[in-house]
CSV table of C-alpha atoms and ligand atoms in Angstrom, one decimal:
chain,number,residue,atom,x,y,z
A,1,MET,CA,9.1,-2.8,73.6
A,2,GLU,CA,10.5,-2.2,70.1
A,3,ILE,CA,11.9,-5.1,68.2
A,4,ILE,CA,15.6,-5.1,67.2
A,5,THR,CA,16.0,-4.9,63.4
A,6,ALA,CA,18.9,-5.9,61.2
A,7,VAL,CA,21.8,-3.5,60.5
A,8,ARG,CA,21.2,-1.2,57.5
A,9,GLY,CA,22.3,-2.9,54.3
A,10,PHE,CA,22.4,-6.3,56.0
A,11,LYS,CA,19.6,-8.5,54.7
A,12,ASP,CA,17.9,-11.7,55.9
A,13,VAL,CA,17.4,-14.4,53.2
A,14,LEU,CA,14.1,-16.1,54.1
A,15,PRO,CA,12.5,-19.3,52.8
A,16,PRO,CA,11.5,-20.0,50.1
A,17,GLU,CA,14.3,-17.7,48.7
A,18,THR,CA,16.8,-19.8,50.6
A,19,GLU,CA,15.7,-22.8,48.5
A,20,LYS,CA,16.6,-20.9,45.3
A,21,TRP,CA,20.0,-20.1,46.9
A,22,ARG,CA,20.7,-23.7,47.6
A,23,TYR,CA,19.7,-24.7,44.1
A,24,ILE,CA,22.1,-22.0,42.7
A,25,GLU,CA,24.9,-23.2,44.9
A,26,GLU,CA,24.4,-26.8,44.1
A,27,THR,CA,24.3,-26.1,40.3
A,28,ALA,CA,27.5,-24.1,40.7
A,29,ARG,CA,29.2,-26.9,42.7
A,30,ASP,CA,28.2,-29.5,40.1
A,31,ILE,CA,29.3,-27.5,37.1
A,32,PHE,CA,32.5,-26.2,38.7
A,33,GLN,CA,33.5,-29.7,39.8
A,34,THR,CA,33.1,-30.9,36.3
A,35,PHE,CA,35.5,-28.3,35.2
A,36,GLY,CA,38.0,-29.4,37.8
A,37,PHE,CA,37.4,-26.9,40.6
A,38,ARG,CA,37.6,-27.8,44.3
A,39,GLU,CA,36.0,-26.0,47.2
A,40,ILE,CA,38.0,-23.8,49.5
A,41,ARG,CA,36.6,-22.1,52.6
A,42,VAL,CA,38.4,-19.0,53.9
A,43,PRO,CA,37.7,-16.9,57.0
A,44,LEU,CA,35.5,-13.8,56.8
A,45,LEU,CA,38.0,-11.7,58.8
A,46,GLU,CA,41.6,-11.0,57.6
A,47,LYS,CA,44.4,-8.7,58.4
A,48,THR,CA,43.7,-5.3,56.9
A,49,THR,CA,47.0,-5.2,55.0
A,50,LEU,CA,45.9,-8.2,52.9
A,51,PHE,CA,43.2,-6.0,51.2
A,52,GLN,CA,45.3,-2.9,51.2
A,53,ARG,CA,48.0,-4.7,49.3
A,54,GLY,CA,45.8,-7.0,47.3
A,55,ILE,CA,42.9,-4.8,46.1
A,56,GLY,CA,44.9,-1.6,45.9
A,57,GLU,CA,45.0,1.5,48.0
A,58,SER,CA,43.4,3.7,45.3
A,59,THR,CA,40.3,1.6,44.9
A,60,ASP,CA,36.9,2.7,46.2
A,61,ILE,CA,36.8,-0.5,48.2
A,62,VAL,CA,39.9,0.2,50.2
A,63,GLU,CA,39.5,3.9,50.3
A,64,LYS,CA,36.1,4.1,51.7
A,65,GLU,CA,34.1,0.9,51.9
A,66,MET,CA,35.9,-1.6,54.2
A,67,TYR,CA,34.6,-2.6,57.6
A,68,THR,CA,37.9,-2.2,59.4
A,69,PHE,CA,38.4,-2.2,63.2
A,70,VAL,CA,41.2,-2.6,65.7
A,71,ASP,CA,40.6,-5.7,67.8
A,72,ARG,CA,41.5,-6.1,71.4
A,73,GLY,CA,45.0,-7.2,70.6
A,74,ASP,CA,45.6,-3.9,68.7
A,75,GLU,CA,45.6,-5.5,65.3
A,76,SER,CA,43.8,-3.9,62.4
A,77,LEU,CA,41.3,-6.4,61.0
A,78,THR,CA,38.8,-6.2,58.1
A,79,LEU,CA,35.7,-8.1,57.2
A,80,ARG,CA,36.5,-9.3,53.7
A,81,PRO,CA,35.1,-7.1,50.9
A,82,GLU,CA,35.9,-9.8,48.3
A,83,ALA,CA,37.3,-13.3,48.2
A,84,THR,CA,40.3,-13.3,45.8
A,85,ALA,CA,42.8,-11.8,48.2
A,86,SER,CA,41.8,-14.4,50.9
A,87,VAL,CA,42.0,-17.3,48.5
A,88,ILE,CA,45.5,-16.3,47.4
A,89,ARG,CA,46.5,-15.7,51.0
A,90,ALA,CA,45.5,-19.3,51.8
A,91,TYR,CA,47.1,-20.6,48.6
A,92,LEU,CA,50.4,-19.0,49.7
A,93,GLU,CA,50.1,-19.8,53.4
A,94,HIS,CA,49.6,-23.5,52.6
A,95,ALA,CA,52.0,-23.5,49.6
A,96,LEU,CA,49.5,-25.2,47.4
A,97,TYR,CA,51.7,-24.3,44.4
A,98,ASN,CA,54.2,-26.9,45.6
A,99,THR,CA,51.8,-29.7,45.2
A,100,GLU,CA,50.2,-28.8,41.9
A,101,THR,CA,50.9,-26.7,38.8
A,102,VAL,CA,47.3,-25.7,38.3
A,103,THR,CA,45.1,-24.9,41.2
A,104,LYS,CA,41.4,-24.4,40.5
A,105,LEU,CA,39.4,-23.3,43.6
A,106,PHE,CA,35.9,-22.0,44.2
A,107,THR,CA,34.2,-20.6,47.3
A,108,SER,CA,31.0,-18.8,48.2
A,109,GLY,CA,29.9,-16.7,51.1
A,110,PRO,CA,29.3,-13.2,52.4
A,111,MET,CA,31.3,-10.2,51.6
A,112,PHE,CA,31.2,-6.8,53.3
A,113,ARG,CA,31.4,-3.3,51.7
A,114,ARG,CA,30.1,-0.1,53.3
A,115,GLU,CA,28.4,1.2,50.1
A,116,ARG,CA,25.2,3.2,50.0
A,117,PRO,CA,22.5,0.5,50.2
A,118,GLN,CA,19.9,0.4,47.4
A,119,LYS,CA,18.1,-2.3,45.3
A,120,GLY,CA,20.7,-4.8,44.3
A,121,ARG,CA,23.4,-3.2,46.5
A,122,TYR,CA,23.9,-4.3,50.1
A,123,ARG,CA,26.6,-3.9,52.8
A,124,GLN,CA,26.6,-7.6,53.4
A,125,PHE,CA,26.2,-9.4,50.1
A,126,HIS,CA,27.3,-12.8,48.8
A,127,GLN,CA,29.5,-14.0,46.0
A,128,ILE,CA,30.4,-17.2,44.3
A,129,ASP,CA,34.0,-17.0,43.5
A,130,ALA,CA,36.2,-19.1,41.2
A,131,GLU,CA,40.0,-18.8,40.7
A,132,ILE,CA,42.5,-20.6,38.6
A,133,LEU,CA,46.1,-20.2,39.7
A,134,GLY,CA,49.1,-21.3,37.6
A,135,PRO,CA,48.7,-21.0,33.9
A,136,ASP,CA,48.9,-17.7,32.0
A,137,ASP,CA,47.7,-19.3,28.8
A,138,PRO,CA,44.8,-17.6,27.0
A,139,HIS,CA,42.9,-20.9,26.8
A,140,THR,CA,42.6,-20.7,30.6
A,141,ASP,CA,40.8,-17.4,30.3
A,142,ALA,CA,38.5,-18.8,27.6
A,143,GLU,CA,37.8,-21.9,29.7
A,144,LEU,CA,36.9,-19.9,32.8
A,145,ILE,CA,34.6,-17.6,30.8
A,146,LEU,CA,33.0,-20.6,29.1
A,147,MET,CA,32.3,-22.3,32.5
A,148,LEU,CA,30.8,-19.2,33.8
A,149,MET,CA,28.5,-18.7,30.8
A,150,HIS,CA,27.5,-22.4,30.9
A,151,PHE,CA,26.6,-22.0,34.6
A,152,LEU,CA,24.5,-18.9,33.9
A,153,LYS,CA,22.8,-20.6,31.0
A,154,LYS,CA,22.0,-23.6,33.1
A,155,LEU,CA,20.1,-21.3,35.5
A,156,GLU,CA,18.1,-20.1,32.5
A,157,LEU,CA,18.9,-16.4,33.0
A,158,PRO,CA,17.4,-14.2,30.3
A,159,HIS,CA,19.1,-11.4,28.4
A,160,LEU,CA,22.7,-11.7,29.5
A,161,ASN,CA,25.5,-9.7,28.0
A,162,LEU,CA,29.1,-10.9,28.2
A,163,GLU,CA,31.6,-8.1,27.7
A,164,ILE,CA,35.3,-8.6,27.6
A,165,ASN,CA,38.3,-6.3,27.4
A,166,SER,CA,42.1,-6.4,27.9
A,167,LEU,CA,43.7,-4.1,30.5
A,168,GLY,CA,47.2,-4.9,29.2
A,169,CYS,CA,50.2,-5.1,31.5
A,170,ASP,CA,53.0,-3.0,33.0
A,171,GLN,CA,54.5,-2.6,29.5
A,172,CYS,CA,51.4,-1.2,27.8
A,173,ARG,CA,50.1,1.1,30.6
A,174,PRO,CA,52.8,3.8,30.8
A,175,PRO,CA,52.3,5.0,27.2
A,176,PHE,CA,48.5,4.8,27.6
A,177,ARG,CA,48.8,6.8,30.9
A,178,ALA,CA,50.8,9.5,29.0
A,179,ALA,CA,48.2,9.6,26.2
A,180,ILE,CA,45.3,10.0,28.5
A,181,HIS,CA,47.1,12.7,30.5
A,182,SER,CA,47.8,14.7,27.3
A,183,PHE,CA,44.2,14.1,26.0
A,184,LEU,CA,42.8,15.5,29.3
A,185,ARG,CA,45.3,18.4,29.6
A,186,GLY,CA,43.4,21.6,30.2
A,187,GLN,CA,40.1,19.7,30.9
A,188,GLU,CA,41.1,18.4,34.3
A,189,GLU,CA,39.0,21.1,36.1
A,190,LYS,CA,35.9,19.9,34.3
A,191,LEU,CA,36.2,16.4,35.7
A,192,CYS,CA,34.6,15.3,39.0
A,193,SER,CA,36.8,15.3,42.1
A,194,ASP,CA,37.0,11.5,42.0
A,195,CYS,CA,38.3,11.5,38.4
A,196,ARG,CA,40.9,14.2,39.2
A,197,ARG,CA,42.2,12.0,41.9
A,198,ARG,CA,42.1,8.9,39.7
A,199,LEU,CA,44.1,10.7,37.1
A,200,VAL,CA,47.0,10.7,39.6
A,201,THR,CA,46.4,7.3,41.2
A,202,ASN,CA,45.2,5.1,38.4
A,203,PRO,CA,44.1,6.9,35.2
A,204,LEU,CA,42.4,3.8,33.8
A,205,ARG,CA,39.7,4.1,36.4
A,206,VAL,CA,38.4,7.4,35.0
A,207,PHE,CA,36.5,5.2,32.5
A,208,ASP,CA,34.6,3.7,35.4
A,209,CYS,CA,33.1,7.1,36.3
A,210,LYS,CA,29.3,7.2,36.3
A,211,VAL,CA,29.1,11.1,36.2
A,212,GLU,CA,27.7,12.1,32.8
A,213,SER,CA,29.9,15.1,32.3
A,214,CYS,CA,33.0,13.0,32.8
A,215,ALA,CA,31.7,10.4,30.4
A,216,ALA,CA,31.1,13.1,27.8
A,217,ILE,CA,34.7,14.5,28.2
A,218,LEU,CA,36.0,10.9,27.9
A,219,SER,CA,34.0,10.0,24.9
A,220,GLY,CA,36.8,10.6,22.5
A,221,ALA,CA,39.7,9.6,24.8
A,222,PRO,CA,42.4,7.3,23.8
A,223,LEU,CA,41.7,3.6,24.6
A,224,LEU,CA,44.1,1.1,26.2
A,225,GLN,CA,43.3,-1.4,23.4
A,226,ASP,CA,45.3,0.8,21.0
A,227,PHE,CA,48.3,0.7,23.3
A,228,LEU,CA,48.5,-3.1,24.0
A,229,CYS,CA,52.0,-4.5,23.6
A,230,PRO,CA,52.4,-7.3,21.1
A,231,PRO,CA,52.2,-10.2,23.7
A,232,CYS,CA,49.1,-8.7,25.3
A,233,ARG,CA,47.5,-8.2,21.9
A,234,GLU,CA,48.3,-11.7,20.9
A,235,HIS,CA,46.9,-13.0,24.2
A,236,PHE,CA,43.6,-11.2,23.8
A,237,VAL,CA,43.2,-12.3,20.2
A,238,LYS,CA,43.8,-15.9,21.3
A,239,VAL,CA,41.2,-15.6,24.1
A,240,GLN,CA,38.7,-14.5,21.5
A,241,SER,CA,39.5,-17.2,19.0
A,242,SER,CA,39.2,-19.8,21.8
A,243,LEU,CA,35.8,-18.4,22.8
A,244,ASP,CA,34.8,-18.5,19.2
A,245,LEU,CA,35.1,-22.3,19.2
A,246,PHE,CA,31.9,-22.3,21.2
A,247,ASP,CA,28.4,-21.0,20.6
A,248,LEU,CA,28.9,-18.0,22.9
A,249,SER,CA,28.2,-14.4,22.1
A,250,TYR,CA,30.2,-11.6,23.6
A,251,ARG,CA,31.0,-7.9,23.0
A,252,LEU,CA,34.3,-6.2,23.2
A,253,ASN,CA,34.1,-3.2,25.5
A,254,PRO,CA,37.3,-1.2,25.5
A,255,LYS,CA,35.9,1.1,28.3
A,256,MET,CA,35.3,-1.7,30.8
A,257,VAL,CA,38.0,-1.3,33.4
A,258,ARG,CA,36.7,-3.0,36.6
A,259,GLY,CA,36.9,-1.5,40.1
A,260,LEU,CA,39.9,-3.5,41.5
A,261,ASP,CA,43.5,-2.6,40.8
A,262,TYR,CA,44.9,-6.1,40.5
A,263,TYR,CA,43.6,-6.9,37.0
A,264,THR,CA,46.0,-7.4,34.0
A,265,ARG,CA,45.1,-8.5,30.5
A,266,THR,CA,41.7,-10.2,30.1
A,267,THR,CA,38.8,-8.7,32.1
A,268,PHE,CA,35.1,-9.5,31.7
A,269,GLU,CA,31.7,-8.6,33.1
A,270,VAL,CA,28.3,-10.1,32.7
A,271,THR,CA,25.3,-7.7,32.9
A,272,GLN,CA,21.6,-8.2,32.4
A,273,GLU,CA,19.7,-5.7,30.3
A,274,SER,CA,16.6,-5.3,32.4
A,275,HIS,CA,18.2,-4.9,35.7
A,276,GLY,CA,18.3,-1.1,36.1
A,277,ALA,CA,21.4,0.6,37.5
A,278,GLN,CA,22.8,-2.4,39.5
A,279,ASN,CA,22.9,-4.6,36.4
A,280,ALA,CA,26.4,-6.2,36.7
A,281,VAL,CA,26.0,-9.8,37.9
A,282,VAL,CA,29.6,-11.0,37.4
A,283,GLY,CA,33.0,-9.4,37.3
A,284,GLY,CA,36.3,-11.1,36.7
A,285,GLY,CA,39.7,-11.0,35.1
A,286,ARG,CA,43.3,-12.0,35.0
A,287,TYR,CA,45.7,-10.9,37.7
A,288,ASP,CA,49.2,-11.8,36.8
A,289,HIS,CA,51.0,-10.0,39.6
A,290,LEU,CA,48.7,-10.4,42.5
A,291,VAL,CA,50.3,-13.6,43.8
A,292,ARG,CA,53.7,-11.9,43.7
A,293,ASP,CA,52.4,-8.7,45.2
A,294,LEU,CA,51.1,-10.7,48.1
A,295,GLY,CA,54.6,-12.0,48.7
A,296,GLY,CA,54.4,-15.3,46.7
A,297,PRO,CA,56.2,-16.6,43.7
A,298,ASP,CA,55.5,-15.3,40.2
A,299,ILE,CA,52.3,-17.2,39.5
A,300,SER,CA,49.5,-16.0,37.3
A,301,GLY,CA,45.8,-16.1,38.2
A,302,ILE,CA,42.4,-15.5,36.8
A,303,GLY,CA,39.0,-15.5,38.5
A,304,PHE,CA,35.5,-14.2,38.7
A,305,ALA,CA,33.0,-13.2,41.4
A,306,ILE,CA,29.3,-13.7,40.8
A,307,GLY,CA,26.9,-11.5,42.9
A,308,PHE,CA,24.6,-13.9,44.6
A,309,GLU,CA,21.7,-11.5,45.4
A,310,ARG,CA,21.6,-10.2,41.8
A,311,LEU,CA,21.9,-13.7,40.4
A,312,ALA,CA,19.1,-15.0,42.6
A,313,ALA,CA,16.9,-12.1,41.6
A,314,MET,CA,17.2,-13.0,38.0
A,315,THR,CA,17.0,-16.8,38.3
A,316,PRO,CA,13.6,-18.2,37.6
A,317,LYS,CA,12.1,-20.4,40.3
A,318,PRO,CA,13.8,-23.8,39.9
A,319,LYS,CA,11.5,-26.4,38.4
A,320,THR,CA,11.0,-29.4,40.7
A,321,ASP,CA,8.7,-32.3,40.0
A,322,ALA,CA,8.1,-33.1,43.6
A,323,SER,CA,5.8,-31.1,45.8
A,324,ASP,CA,7.5,-28.7,48.1
A,325,GLY,CA,5.3,-29.9,50.9
A,326,PRO,CA,5.5,-33.1,53.1
A,327,LEU,CA,4.6,-36.5,51.8
A,328,LEU,CA,2.3,-37.1,54.7
A,329,PHE,CA,0.3,-35.1,57.2
A,330,ILE,CA,-1.0,-37.0,60.3
A,331,ALA,CA,-4.1,-35.5,61.7
A,332,ILE,CA,-5.4,-36.7,65.0
A,333,LEU,CA,-8.9,-37.0,66.3
A,334,GLY,CA,-8.9,-36.9,70.1
A,335,ASP,CA,-5.9,-36.6,72.5
A,336,SER,CA,-5.5,-40.3,73.0
A,337,ALA,CA,-4.2,-40.8,69.5
A,338,PHE,CA,-1.4,-38.2,70.0
A,339,ASP,CA,1.3,-40.5,71.3
A,340,GLU,CA,0.9,-43.0,68.4
A,341,ALA,CA,0.8,-40.2,65.9
A,342,PHE,CA,3.9,-38.6,67.4
A,343,ARG,CA,5.8,-41.9,67.4
A,344,LEU,CA,4.8,-42.6,63.8
A,345,CYS,CA,5.6,-39.1,62.6
A,346,ASN,CA,9.1,-39.0,64.1
A,347,THR,CA,9.9,-42.6,63.2
A,348,LEU,CA,9.1,-41.9,59.6
A,349,ARG,CA,11.2,-38.7,59.6
A,350,MET,CA,14.2,-40.7,61.0
A,351,LYS,CA,13.7,-43.0,58.0
A,352,GLY,CA,13.9,-40.1,55.7
A,353,VAL,CA,10.2,-39.3,55.0
A,354,ARG,CA,8.9,-35.8,55.3
A,355,VAL,CA,6.0,-36.0,57.7
A,356,GLU,CA,4.1,-33.2,59.5
A,357,MET,CA,1.6,-33.1,62.3
A,358,ASP,CA,0.2,-30.5,64.7
A,359,HIS,CA,1.1,-30.3,68.4
A,360,GLY,CA,-1.4,-28.7,70.7
A,361,GLY,CA,-4.7,-30.4,70.2
A,362,ARG,CA,-6.3,-28.3,67.5
A,363,SER,CA,-9.6,-29.3,65.8
A,364,LEU,CA,-9.6,-31.8,63.0
A,365,LYS,CA,-10.8,-29.0,60.6
A,366,SER,CA,-7.8,-26.8,61.4
A,367,GLN,CA,-5.4,-29.7,61.1
A,368,MET,CA,-6.8,-30.5,57.6
A,369,LYS,CA,-6.5,-26.8,56.7
A,370,ARG,CA,-2.8,-26.9,57.6
A,371,ALA,CA,-2.3,-30.1,55.6
A,372,ASP,CA,-3.8,-28.3,52.6
A,373,LYS,CA,-1.6,-25.2,53.2
A,374,LEU,CA,1.5,-27.3,53.4
A,375,GLN,CA,0.5,-29.1,50.2
A,376,SER,CA,0.9,-32.5,51.8
A,377,VAL,CA,0.5,-35.3,49.3
A,378,TYR,CA,-1.2,-37.7,51.7
A,379,THR,CA,-3.0,-37.3,55.0
A,380,LEU,CA,-3.7,-40.0,57.6
A,381,ILE,CA,-6.4,-39.5,60.1
A,382,LEU,CA,-5.7,-41.3,63.4
A,383,GLY,CA,-8.4,-41.5,66.1
A,384,GLU,CA,-9.1,-43.7,69.1
A,385,ARG,CA,-11.2,-46.0,66.9
A,386,GLU,CA,-8.5,-46.3,64.3
A,387,ILE,CA,-5.9,-47.2,66.9
A,388,ALA,CA,-8.3,-49.8,68.5
A,389,GLU,CA,-9.1,-51.3,65.1
A,390,LYS,CA,-5.5,-51.0,63.9
A,391,LYS,CA,-6.6,-49.5,60.7
A,392,ALA,CA,-6.7,-46.0,59.3
A,393,LEU,CA,-7.7,-44.1,56.1
A,394,LEU,CA,-4.8,-42.8,54.0
A,395,ARG,CA,-6.1,-40.0,51.8
A,396,ASN,CA,-4.4,-38.9,48.6
A,397,MET,CA,-5.0,-35.1,48.7
A,398,ARG,CA,-4.4,-34.6,45.0
A,399,ALA,CA,-6.4,-37.5,43.6
A,400,SER,CA,-9.0,-37.1,46.3
A,401,THR,CA,-9.0,-40.9,46.8
A,402,GLN,CA,-8.6,-42.9,50.0
A,403,THR,CA,-7.5,-46.4,51.0
A,404,GLU,CA,-7.7,-48.2,54.2
A,405,ILE,CA,-4.4,-49.4,55.5
A,406,HIS,CA,-3.4,-51.6,58.4
A,407,LEU,CA,-1.5,-49.7,61.1
A,408,ASP,CA,1.1,-52.4,61.4
A,409,GLN,CA,2.0,-51.8,57.7
A,410,ILE,CA,1.8,-48.1,57.7
A,411,GLU,CA,5.6,-47.5,57.9
A,412,GLU,CA,6.3,-49.7,55.0
A,413,THR,CA,3.4,-48.3,53.0
A,414,ILE,CA,4.5,-44.7,53.4
A,415,ILE,CA,8.2,-45.6,52.8
A,416,GLU,CA,7.0,-47.3,49.6
A,417,LEU,CA,5.1,-44.2,48.5
A,418,GLU,CA,8.3,-42.1,49.0
A,419,ARG,CA,10.1,-44.1,46.3
B,501,AMP,P1,33.3,-7.0,42.2
B,501,AMP,O1,33.8,-7.9,43.3
B,501,AMP,O2,33.2,-5.6,42.7
B,501,AMP,O3,34.0,-7.2,40.9
B,501,AMP,O4,31.8,-7.5,42.1
B,501,AMP,C1,31.4,-8.7,41.5
B,501,AMP,C2,29.9,-8.8,41.6
B,501,AMP,O5,29.5,-8.8,43.0
B,501,AMP,C3,29.1,-7.6,41.0
B,501,AMP,O6,28.9,-7.8,39.6
B,501,AMP,C4,27.8,-7.7,41.8
B,501,AMP,O7,26.9,-8.6,41.2
B,501,AMP,C5,28.2,-8.2,43.1
B,501,AMP,N1,28.4,-7.1,44.1
B,501,AMP,C6,29.4,-6.3,44.3
B,501,AMP,N2,29.1,-5.4,45.2
B,501,AMP,C7,27.9,-5.6,45.7
B,501,AMP,C8,27.0,-5.1,46.7
B,501,AMP,N3,27.4,-4.1,47.4
B,501,AMP,N4,25.8,-5.6,46.8
B,501,AMP,C9,25.4,-6.6,46.1
B,501,AMP,N5,26.1,-7.2,45.1
B,501,AMP,C10,27.4,-6.7,44.9
């Protein structure tokens, strides 16, 4: 009978990769908490309208990538393609804005987008997401970016590029929209069908096109940065001068527009040079109208999403001093020693010591082989004679030394070694 495989684009994360994931999550949690963030957990499934209204009808995500279905109660539901809309939904539903003026939240977990799977791009992928709701001050933008870069540095990721841009606001965009329309007048036919559609729905997004001929046409196009209104310009300058207080390099990229409609003003991306086509690790930005668009009060926000799979692929193996294996492997010689070994093994585990043993009466040689494979620090050989004499040999596998210990003292001795 054939085995059942995972769904295309959905991937298992196996050990030891899971250990790296846990290390990344713990590092994020530590650093984000230092910067005042608290964890929120939101459902994987939301009403479809949340994403239609939140992310924007004209985005690739909403147009063609969402896992949407009608459930048995005739309600249209969607597996979340990103976390920001859900976090804001929860922020509004629980009126968190009534209890605090600044809300800093982080979350992590799976997201779902029906994209074409390839290396670094999956249909279920994971993100670490951080959001600050409340202040619209440029220092907030700088602080969030600083925290992000500090986190990535802590993971010792090589060759990172931070790019920032400002997407302006409702004041700056209409004149820019007019300028880009007049620049492209007569050339619309040469653009790809996606870009022709974007010209109508959201002209900013033409800069996001990966088609070479579109990029060539757009190379001399007007840029939004030249249309920023004075408050947006001032905000962006202040973000940069606040970042300049720290030892942080970044590049201004006036063509970076991001794939979600809700962004206003500061946007940023982190890419890694050597990572081929799917080289964006983090995307984020300010969204000053999203809370209002989702039915809430006029509250600003800014956030980022880190792609977990891409981050894990770039993160060097965490350095740990301790061996990954157990502290002790108990090998048994003869079936009569099994019960004593089984009792000792599980008693020590309940006291917090990592101990392994074999079940199933394998030869001493194959038990020792397994102890080696697991990289156990110590092995204890228990046989009928050892139990009768109440003594056994504890072998240090690394130093290749052994000591005789009394069986009555074995628990304390091993617990002492653990310290
Ligand atoms: P976005 O939510 O589109 O701004 O994406 C933020 C980050 O999530 C990207 O920079 C990627 O690292 C990651 N990401 C987005 N889509 C995928 C995907 N389909 N597979 C893997 N990672 C993804």
